[in-house]
Amino acid sequence: MPKLVIFRGDAVESEVHLAGPTLRIGRDSGNDIVLDDKSVSRFHAEVRSEAATYFIVDLKSRNGLWLNGQQIKGKAALALGVPVTLGAYELALEDDVSTGEFGEEAPPVSQRTVASAASGDEPRGPSRSATQRWSTQSPAADATRTALFWSGLVVTTLLLCGITYGIIRYRDRPQTIAEVVTPPPFPPSPAPLPGLRPTEDRTREAIDQHMAAARTAMESHDYVTALRDHLAPVLELDPGNQEVLDLKRQADEAVSQARTKQVVTKPEPPPGDVDTPGIPRRTGETPAEYSARVQRISVNFQEGTRSLERQDFALAIARFQLVDRDQKGYRGVDAMITDAIAKQHQAVDEAIDSGQKNEQAGKLPEALRWYERAQIVDPTSAKAREKYSGLADRLIRDGLKAFNTAEVLRKRSEYAKAIVSYKQAAELLPRGHEKIQEAQKWLEILKP
């Protein structure tokens, strides 16, 4: 028979076996489970059994219900180990495990569960603490609580006096230097896959190459090319780059001055000028324009060749396309573009195939890294993007499920099982997820 475990904070206060079709929860004494706290409405929620499934139903409560951090509208199915926050309390559905394992006895079926808390302002949204006790509401119980309150006040006063005396005695003792224990370092991050470079490095490299080409064009007085082909792409990647903004301002001023002078004709190149092999001079092209075009072709061809050798196919294809735009067929660049595209597709297929093999073997984090590599090789690949997003969503779901299970096990003092679930969560969740640091913190605290 399943049971409902009631928490306040990290303490398990009580467990209720779900024997009937419904179980009503609220602050009113007529409920099956009475939670005596202002954060709970008089008739707050109800647990119902429908077709072998348990549902939690919000009875139009003031503060609502929160299932795994998401507010419930109406009703929602209860899953094992997934916490439900109700005011200052937290509930979790558990399998039928004998409470004798925890040194407690299950409450009789006829007894009502009553939980009380100190009065205060009613909180909003989900709470993470709950203190509960078993009792029956009666005047005698109120008198007992009053006596316990005054007894606790006296004990607290005596304790504060003892602490003050201890501090005074401690100040008179000679100071000792405590040994500093250095915590073990976190395990190193997984080594990057072969040929895989961070996106930031690729962006920085592209910016540097565009800047070098822009300066070359401006030295040749080809300001239009510098603005259109180099400075504009850099501003798209890094809009706040002050050096690029300065160069753009200089180029804009130069273009404006040239238009003001209304230069219609320019002198033809001296008869002794010789064209660069493979790059014929265009009709009406000035010496400065021809020189700038030759320089662009040379730089883009060399950088495209280097990128192809590094298997950076996307950048190589972009460079070769710039060469082909300036001079069709230069040194067989059209064939080089076709070859680079074919190698790019092959690299993407190989990365996806490796990811699928790791996924079939159950090595999901390794499979995700291969799908990420496929996306980097070809950012336009729909198949790589689909594989990566699908597996990433699955890992997040499984990782959060393992984390929630670990939280419930830890609160029930089943630390060995909690450690296993925390490790599973840390392995499944992607790098940078907020729950990874929390899982690693508890692994450090709970380690034997």
Short mmCIF file of C-alpha atoms in Angstrom, two decimals:
data_model
loop_
_atom_site.label_atom_id
_atom_site.label_comp_id
_atom_site.label_asym_id
_atom_site.label_seq_id
_atom_site.Cartn_x
_atom_site.Cartn_y
_atom_site.Cartn_z
CA MET A 1 0.00 0.00 0.00
CA PRO A 2 1.52 3.37 -0.99
CA LYS A 3 1.98 6.02 1.65
CA LEU A 4 2.29 9.79 1.87
CA VAL A 5 5.44 11.03 3.63
CA ILE A 6 5.11 14.47 5.28
CA PHE A 7 8.19 16.71 5.67
CA ARG A 8 8.95 20.01 7.32
CA GLY A 9 12.50 21.00 6.48
CA ASP A 10 14.78 17.95 6.23
CA ALA A 11 12.95 15.98 8.92
CA VAL A 12 10.44 13.21 8.22
CA GLU A 13 7.70 13.79 10.79
CA SER A 14 4.98 11.34 9.79
CA GLU A 15 3.77 8.88 7.18
CA VAL A 16 0.16 8.24 6.16
CA HIS A 17 -0.88 5.04 4.38
CA LEU A 18 -3.28 5.71 1.51
CA ALA A 19 -6.02 3.19 2.29
CA GLY A 20 -9.16 5.04 1.16
CA PRO A 21 -10.21 6.63 -2.13
CA THR A 22 -9.67 10.19 -0.85
CA LEU A 23 -7.53 11.94 1.75
CA ARG A 24 -8.27 15.59 2.56
CA ILE A 25 -5.54 17.96 3.78
CA GLY A 26 -5.91 21.38 5.39
CA ARG A 27 -5.87 23.54 8.50
CA ASP A 28 -9.46 22.77 9.54
CA SER A 29 -9.94 20.07 12.15
CA GLY A 30 -12.35 18.19 9.87
CA ASN A 31 -9.55 17.17 7.46
CA ASP A 32 -7.91 13.74 7.44
CA ILE A 33 -4.51 15.42 7.73
CA VAL A 34 -4.57 18.63 9.76
CA LEU A 35 -1.67 21.04 9.11
CA ASP A 36 -1.99 23.73 11.80
CA ASP A 37 -0.12 26.53 10.03
CA LYS A 38 -1.38 29.82 8.53
CA SER A 39 0.37 29.02 5.26
CA VAL A 40 -2.19 26.22 4.76
CA SER A 41 -5.79 26.95 3.78
CA ARG A 42 -8.68 25.51 5.84
CA PHE A 43 -9.41 23.00 3.08
CA HIS A 44 -6.22 23.11 1.03
CA ALA A 45 -5.90 19.92 -1.04
CA GLU A 46 -7.13 16.39 -1.54
CA VAL A 47 -5.37 13.15 -2.56
CA ARG A 48 -7.55 10.96 -4.77
CA SER A 49 -7.13 7.41 -6.07
CA GLU A 50 -8.32 7.06 -9.66
CA ALA A 51 -7.62 4.01 -11.85
CA ALA A 52 -4.60 2.86 -9.81
CA THR A 53 -3.12 6.39 -9.94
CA TYR A 54 -2.97 8.92 -7.12
CA PHE A 55 -3.75 12.56 -7.89
CA ILE A 56 -3.22 15.70 -5.79
CA VAL A 57 -6.10 18.20 -6.20
CA ASP A 58 -5.98 21.91 -5.29
CA LEU A 59 -9.19 22.86 -3.42
CA LYS A 60 -8.91 26.53 -4.47
CA SER A 61 -6.31 27.16 -1.76
CA ARG A 62 -4.80 30.57 -1.14
CA ASN A 63 -1.13 29.65 -1.57
CA GLY A 64 -1.67 26.82 -4.09
CA LEU A 65 0.20 23.56 -4.65
CA TRP A 66 3.68 23.21 -6.13
CA LEU A 67 4.74 19.96 -7.80
CA ASN A 68 8.49 19.71 -8.32
CA GLY A 69 8.72 23.52 -8.33
CA GLN A 70 5.80 24.08 -10.73
CA GLN A 71 2.42 25.35 -9.51
CA ILE A 72 -0.49 22.94 -10.04
CA LYS A 73 -3.65 24.17 -11.71
CA GLY A 74 -6.54 21.90 -10.74
CA LYS A 75 -5.04 18.45 -10.23
CA ALA A 76 -1.88 16.55 -11.14
CA ALA A 77 -0.71 12.94 -10.91
CA LEU A 78 1.64 12.04 -8.06
CA ALA A 79 4.90 10.29 -8.98
CA LEU A 80 7.08 8.37 -6.55
CA GLY A 81 9.68 10.59 -4.93
CA VAL A 82 8.53 13.83 -6.59
CA PRO A 83 7.92 16.47 -3.85
CA VAL A 84 4.69 18.45 -3.54
CA THR A 85 4.92 21.71 -1.57
CA LEU A 86 1.84 22.76 0.39
CA GLY A 87 2.36 26.00 2.31
CA ALA A 88 5.16 25.38 4.81
CA TYR A 89 4.97 21.62 4.31
CA GLU A 90 6.25 19.13 1.74
CA LEU A 91 4.61 15.83 0.76
CA ALA A 92 6.04 12.91 -1.23
CA LEU A 93 4.44 9.67 -2.45
CA GLU A 94 6.49 6.61 -1.47
CA ASP A 95 6.37 2.83 -1.97
CA ASP A 96 5.14 0.70 0.90
CA VAL A 97 8.26 0.49 3.10
CA SER A 98 7.81 -0.53 6.71
CA THR A 99 8.21 2.45 8.99
CA GLY A 100 9.90 0.17 11.46
CA GLU A 101 13.04 0.74 9.46
CA PHE A 102 13.09 4.26 10.83
CA GLY A 103 12.21 3.42 14.41
CA GLU A 104 8.58 4.58 14.15
CA GLU A 105 5.19 2.93 14.17
CA ALA A 106 2.53 3.60 11.51
CA PRO A 107 -0.44 5.55 12.89
CA PRO A 108 -3.73 3.70 13.36
CA VAL A 109 -6.23 4.12 10.54
CA SER A 110 -8.73 5.89 12.79
CA GLN A 111 -6.22 8.49 14.03
CA ARG A 112 -6.08 11.90 12.35
CA THR A 113 -2.73 13.51 11.44
CA VAL A 114 -2.30 16.98 12.97
CA ALA A 115 0.72 19.20 12.30
CA SER A 116 1.26 22.53 14.03
CA ALA A 117 3.62 25.47 13.53
CA ALA A 118 4.20 28.88 15.14
CA SER A 119 1.85 31.56 13.85
CA GLY A 120 3.18 34.23 11.49
CA ASP A 121 2.54 35.88 8.18
CA GLU A 122 1.23 33.50 5.61
CA PRO A 123 3.99 32.87 3.00
CA ARG A 124 3.47 32.91 -0.72
CA GLY A 125 4.60 30.18 -3.15
CA PRO A 126 6.32 26.91 -2.27
CA SER A 127 8.07 26.50 1.10
CA ARG A 128 10.87 24.15 1.94
CA SER A 129 10.20 23.53 5.65
CA ALA A 130 7.59 21.57 7.58
CA THR A 131 7.29 20.31 11.22
CA GLN A 132 4.56 17.86 12.04
CA ARG A 133 3.36 15.90 15.10
CA TRP A 134 0.72 13.28 15.92
CA SER A 135 -1.98 14.42 18.34
CA THR A 136 -5.72 14.95 18.77
CA GLN A 137 -6.92 18.51 19.21
CA SER A 138 -8.30 19.11 22.73
CA PRO A 139 -8.03 21.68 25.59
CA ALA A 140 -5.61 19.36 27.37
CA ALA A 141 -3.33 19.47 24.34
CA ASP A 142 -3.37 23.28 24.40
CA ALA A 143 -2.38 23.27 28.07
CA THR A 144 0.43 20.84 27.31
CA ARG A 145 1.73 23.07 24.52
CA THR A 146 1.68 26.10 26.88
CA ALA A 147 3.66 24.20 29.50
CA LEU A 148 6.15 23.03 26.88
CA PHE A 149 6.57 26.61 25.65
CA TRP A 150 7.48 27.99 29.09
CA SER A 151 9.73 25.00 29.80
CA GLY A 152 11.52 25.60 26.52
CA LEU A 153 11.95 29.28 27.36
CA VAL A 154 13.60 28.43 30.69
CA VAL A 155 15.90 25.87 29.06
CA THR A 156 16.86 28.37 26.34
CA THR A 157 17.71 31.03 28.97
CA LEU A 158 19.92 28.57 30.89
CA LEU A 159 21.59 27.52 27.64
CA LEU A 160 22.40 31.14 26.71
CA CYS A 161 23.91 31.70 30.16
CA GLY A 162 26.08 28.61 29.72
CA ILE A 163 27.23 29.73 26.26
CA THR A 164 28.13 33.20 27.59
CA TYR A 165 30.14 31.68 30.43
CA GLY A 166 31.93 29.38 27.98
CA ILE A 167 32.84 32.32 25.71
CA ILE A 168 34.32 34.27 28.65
CA ARG A 169 36.37 31.23 29.72
CA TYR A 170 37.48 30.64 26.14
CA ARG A 171 38.79 34.20 25.73
CA ASP A 172 41.12 33.70 28.71
CA ARG A 173 42.65 30.54 27.19
CA PRO A 174 45.76 30.75 24.94
CA GLN A 175 44.86 30.84 21.27
CA THR A 176 45.69 27.84 19.13
CA ILE A 177 46.05 27.70 15.41
CA ALA A 178 43.62 25.30 13.80
CA GLU A 179 44.86 23.06 11.10
CA VAL A 180 43.54 24.11 7.72
CA VAL A 181 42.20 21.21 5.75
CA THR A 182 42.24 21.76 2.03
CA PRO A 183 39.26 20.14 0.33
CA PRO A 184 40.05 17.79 -2.53
CA PRO A 185 39.95 19.44 -5.94
CA PHE A 186 37.04 18.85 -8.26
CA PRO A 187 37.69 16.23 -10.92
CA PRO A 188 39.10 17.69 -14.14
CA SER A 189 36.70 18.45 -16.96
CA PRO A 190 36.55 15.86 -19.73
CA ALA A 191 39.17 16.34 -22.40
CA PRO A 192 37.82 17.94 -25.60
CA LEU A 193 37.27 15.71 -28.59
CA PRO A 194 39.91 15.71 -31.36
CA GLY A 195 39.66 18.71 -33.60
CA LEU A 196 37.04 20.39 -31.41
CA ARG A 197 37.70 24.04 -30.53
CA PRO A 198 35.64 26.32 -28.31
CA THR A 199 33.15 28.58 -30.09
CA GLU A 200 34.78 31.65 -28.48
CA ASP A 201 38.15 30.81 -30.13
CA ARG A 202 36.52 30.38 -33.53
CA THR A 203 34.73 33.73 -33.21
CA ARG A 204 37.91 35.51 -32.08
CA GLU A 205 39.85 34.02 -34.99
CA ALA A 206 37.20 35.13 -37.51
CA ILE A 207 37.24 38.67 -36.05
CA ASP A 208 41.05 38.87 -36.27
CA GLN A 209 41.04 37.69 -39.89
CA HIS A 210 38.38 40.21 -40.90
CA MET A 211 40.29 43.00 -39.13
CA ALA A 212 43.52 42.15 -40.96
CA ALA A 213 41.72 42.11 -44.32
CA ALA A 214 39.95 45.40 -43.50
CA ARG A 215 43.26 47.15 -42.73
CA THR A 216 44.75 45.83 -45.97
CA ALA A 217 41.79 47.12 -47.97
CA MET A 218 41.95 50.55 -46.29
CA GLU A 219 45.69 50.81 -46.97
CA SER A 220 44.79 50.27 -50.63
CA HIS A 221 42.07 52.95 -50.31
CA ASP A 222 39.38 50.32 -50.98
CA TYR A 223 37.10 51.63 -48.25
CA VAL A 224 33.88 50.24 -49.70
CA THR A 225 35.22 46.68 -49.58
CA ALA A 226 36.56 47.20 -46.07
CA LEU A 227 33.17 48.38 -44.88
CA ARG A 228 31.02 45.84 -46.72
CA ASP A 229 33.06 42.63 -46.57
CA HIS A 230 34.98 42.94 -43.30
CA LEU A 231 33.90 45.60 -40.83
CA ALA A 232 30.17 44.86 -41.16
CA PRO A 233 30.58 41.09 -40.36
CA VAL A 234 32.78 41.94 -37.35
CA LEU A 235 30.16 44.35 -35.98
CA GLU A 236 27.59 41.56 -36.22
CA LEU A 237 29.83 39.31 -34.08
CA ASP A 238 31.01 42.01 -31.65
CA PRO A 239 28.86 45.19 -31.81
CA GLY A 240 30.76 46.92 -29.01
CA ASN A 241 34.28 46.50 -30.46
CA GLN A 242 35.73 50.03 -30.23
CA GLU A 243 38.60 49.32 -32.64
CA VAL A 244 36.14 48.22 -35.34
CA LEU A 245 33.97 51.27 -34.72
CA ASP A 246 37.02 53.56 -35.16
CA LEU A 247 37.98 51.88 -38.45
CA LYS A 248 34.39 52.12 -39.69
CA ARG A 249 34.32 55.83 -38.87
CA GLN A 250 37.58 56.39 -40.80
CA ALA A 251 36.27 54.42 -43.80
CA ASP A 252 32.95 56.29 -43.77
CA GLU A 253 34.78 59.63 -43.74
CA ALA A 254 37.00 58.55 -46.62
CA VAL A 255 34.02 57.39 -48.70
CA SER A 256 32.21 60.66 -47.95
CA GLN A 257 35.24 62.74 -49.00
CA ALA A 258 35.58 60.78 -52.24
CA ARG A 259 31.94 61.38 -53.09
CA THR A 260 32.30 65.09 -52.31
CA LYS A 261 35.20 65.44 -54.72
CA GLN A 262 33.06 63.68 -57.37
CA VAL A 263 35.98 61.96 -58.95
CA VAL A 264 34.64 60.74 -62.29
CA THR A 265 37.74 59.39 -63.97
CA LYS A 266 40.96 58.04 -62.62
CA PRO A 267 44.25 57.58 -64.47
CA GLU A 268 44.75 54.24 -66.09
CA PRO A 269 47.62 52.10 -64.82
CA PRO A 270 51.02 52.75 -66.39
CA PRO A 271 51.78 50.63 -69.44
CA GLY A 272 54.45 48.78 -67.48
CA ASP A 273 51.95 47.31 -64.94
CA VAL A 274 51.56 43.51 -65.18
CA ASP A 275 48.44 41.58 -64.14
CA THR A 276 48.72 38.84 -61.49
CA PRO A 277 48.49 35.40 -63.14
CA GLY A 278 44.98 34.00 -62.87
CA ILE A 279 43.45 37.36 -61.90
CA PRO A 280 42.79 39.43 -65.04
CA ARG A 281 42.06 43.14 -64.68
CA ARG A 282 38.38 44.05 -65.01
CA THR A 283 37.14 46.71 -67.39
CA GLY A 284 37.33 50.14 -65.77
CA GLU A 285 39.07 48.78 -62.67
CA THR A 286 41.58 51.24 -61.22
CA PRO A 287 45.07 50.16 -60.07
CA ALA A 288 44.06 50.61 -56.43
CA GLU A 289 40.92 48.53 -56.87
CA TYR A 290 42.79 45.81 -58.73
CA SER A 291 45.54 45.69 -56.09
CA ALA A 292 42.98 45.43 -53.28
CA ARG A 293 41.14 42.61 -55.09
CA VAL A 294 44.35 40.68 -55.65
CA GLN A 295 45.21 41.08 -51.94
CA ARG A 296 41.78 39.83 -50.86
CA ILE A 297 41.97 36.82 -53.13
CA SER A 298 45.42 35.91 -51.85
CA VAL A 299 44.52 36.22 -48.15
CA ASN A 300 41.22 34.34 -48.45
CA PHE A 301 42.76 31.53 -50.50
CA GLN A 302 45.60 31.03 -47.99
CA GLU A 303 43.28 31.15 -44.95
CA GLY A 304 40.82 28.79 -46.61
CA THR A 305 43.60 26.29 -47.29
CA ARG A 306 44.78 26.47 -43.65
CA SER A 307 41.23 26.00 -42.34
CA LEU A 308 40.76 22.97 -44.58
CA GLU A 309 43.96 21.42 -43.20
CA ARG A 310 42.60 21.95 -39.64
CA GLN A 311 39.31 20.30 -40.73
CA ASP A 312 37.51 23.56 -39.97
CA PHE A 313 35.26 22.99 -42.97
CA ALA A 314 32.73 25.76 -42.32
CA LEU A 315 35.40 28.48 -42.24
CA ALA A 316 37.26 26.98 -45.21
CA ILE A 317 34.10 26.97 -47.34
CA ALA A 318 33.36 30.59 -46.41
CA ARG A 319 36.89 31.68 -47.40
CA PHE A 320 36.83 29.82 -50.73
CA GLN A 321 33.44 31.33 -51.57
CA LEU A 322 34.92 34.82 -51.08
CA VAL A 323 37.74 33.90 -53.49
CA ASP A 324 35.25 32.58 -56.06
CA ARG A 325 33.21 35.79 -55.77
CA ASP A 326 36.26 37.97 -56.50
CA GLN A 327 37.63 35.72 -59.25
CA LYS A 328 35.70 32.80 -60.71
CA GLY A 329 37.72 29.59 -60.98
CA TYR A 330 40.89 31.00 -59.42
CA ARG A 331 43.31 28.06 -58.96
CA GLY A 332 40.43 25.59 -59.09
CA VAL A 333 38.64 27.15 -56.10
CA ASP A 334 35.23 25.91 -57.31
CA ALA A 335 36.45 22.30 -57.08
CA MET A 336 37.97 23.01 -53.65
CA ILE A 337 34.57 24.27 -52.42
CA THR A 338 32.90 21.07 -53.62
CA ASP A 339 35.56 18.93 -51.94
CA ALA A 340 35.31 20.86 -48.64
CA ILE A 341 31.51 20.46 -48.58
CA ALA A 342 31.83 16.71 -49.19
CA LYS A 343 34.37 16.35 -46.36
CA GLN A 344 32.16 18.44 -44.09
CA HIS A 345 29.17 16.13 -44.69
CA GLN A 346 31.35 13.07 -44.09
CA ALA A 347 32.66 14.49 -40.79
CA VAL A 348 29.10 15.25 -39.64
CA ASP A 349 27.94 11.71 -40.51
CA GLU A 350 30.89 10.18 -38.64
CA ALA A 351 30.22 12.29 -35.53
CA ILE A 352 26.51 11.40 -35.53
CA ASP A 353 27.33 7.71 -36.04
CA SER A 354 29.73 7.79 -33.05
CA GLY A 355 27.07 9.52 -30.99
CA GLN A 356 24.47 6.88 -31.86
CA LYS A 357 26.85 4.05 -30.92
CA ASN A 358 27.56 5.65 -27.54
CA GLU A 359 23.84 6.24 -27.03
CA GLN A 360 23.07 2.56 -27.73
CA ALA A 361 25.81 1.55 -25.29
CA GLY A 362 24.24 3.71 -22.56
CA LYS A 363 27.07 6.29 -22.62
CA LEU A 364 24.71 9.23 -22.94
CA PRO A 365 27.05 12.11 -21.90
CA GLU A 366 29.67 10.89 -24.43
CA ALA A 367 26.98 10.63 -27.13
CA LEU A 368 25.89 14.22 -26.41
CA ARG A 369 29.46 15.47 -26.96
CA TRP A 370 29.61 13.74 -30.37
CA TYR A 371 26.32 15.36 -31.41
CA GLU A 372 27.73 18.71 -30.27
CA ARG A 373 30.81 18.13 -32.45
CA ALA A 374 28.55 17.42 -35.44
CA GLN A 375 26.83 20.78 -34.89
CA ILE A 376 30.17 22.61 -34.75
CA VAL A 377 31.40 20.95 -37.95
CA ASP A 378 28.23 22.03 -39.78
CA PRO A 379 26.09 24.59 -37.90
CA THR A 380 23.40 24.26 -40.61
CA SER A 381 22.94 20.47 -40.19
CA ALA A 382 19.31 19.85 -39.15
CA LYS A 383 20.06 16.21 -38.29
CA ALA A 384 22.88 17.14 -35.90
CA ARG A 385 20.75 19.81 -34.26
CA GLU A 386 17.83 17.35 -33.83
CA LYS A 387 20.06 14.65 -32.32
CA TYR A 388 21.69 17.07 -29.89
CA SER A 389 18.49 18.75 -28.65
CA GLY A 390 16.63 15.44 -28.26
CA LEU A 391 19.36 13.78 -26.18
CA ALA A 392 19.99 16.96 -24.16
CA ASP A 393 16.32 17.11 -23.15
CA ARG A 394 16.37 13.44 -22.18
CA LEU A 395 19.48 13.85 -20.03
CA ILE A 396 17.95 16.84 -18.24
CA ARG A 397 14.75 14.90 -17.48
CA ASP A 398 16.63 11.83 -16.21
CA GLY A 399 19.10 13.97 -14.26
CA LEU A 400 16.34 15.94 -12.49
CA LYS A 401 14.51 12.70 -11.68
CA ALA A 402 17.67 11.27 -10.10
CA PHE A 403 18.22 14.51 -8.17
CA ASN A 404 14.67 14.49 -6.76
CA THR A 405 15.04 10.84 -5.72
CA ALA A 406 18.32 11.69 -3.97
CA GLU A 407 16.66 14.55 -2.08
CA VAL A 408 13.92 12.28 -0.71
CA LEU A 409 16.44 9.55 0.24
CA ARG A 410 18.63 12.10 2.03
CA LYS A 411 15.71 13.46 4.03
CA ARG A 412 14.89 9.89 5.08
CA SER A 413 18.52 9.42 6.20
CA GLU A 414 19.18 6.75 3.55
CA TYR A 415 22.53 8.33 2.79
CA ALA A 416 24.13 5.46 0.83
CA LYS A 417 21.26 5.38 -1.65
CA ALA A 418 21.17 9.18 -1.78
CA ILE A 419 24.87 9.29 -2.78
CA VAL A 420 24.22 6.93 -5.71
CA SER A 421 21.33 9.10 -6.96
CA TYR A 422 23.32 12.36 -6.52
CA LYS A 423 26.19 10.86 -8.58
CA GLN A 424 23.76 9.82 -11.30
CA ALA A 425 22.27 13.33 -11.41
CA ALA A 426 25.73 14.94 -11.67
CA GLU A 427 26.67 12.63 -14.57
CA LEU A 428 23.44 13.11 -16.54
CA LEU A 429 22.81 16.85 -16.20
CA PRO A 430 24.62 19.02 -18.79
CA ARG A 431 27.56 21.19 -17.77
CA GLY A 432 26.45 24.46 -16.20
CA HIS A 433 23.05 23.20 -14.97
CA GLU A 434 22.09 24.75 -11.61
CA LYS A 435 21.40 21.38 -9.95
CA ILE A 436 24.90 19.99 -10.63
CA GLN A 437 26.58 22.19 -8.01
CA GLU A 438 23.91 21.30 -5.46
CA ALA A 439 24.37 17.57 -6.15
CA GLN A 440 28.16 17.89 -5.83
CA LYS A 441 27.74 19.79 -2.55
CA TRP A 442 25.69 16.98 -1.01
CA LEU A 443 28.13 14.36 -2.35
CA GLU A 444 30.92 16.16 -0.50
CA ILE A 445 28.86 16.39 2.70
CA LEU A 446 27.57 12.80 2.63
CA LYS A 447 30.77 11.06 1.53
CA PRO A 448 31.77 8.32 3.99
#
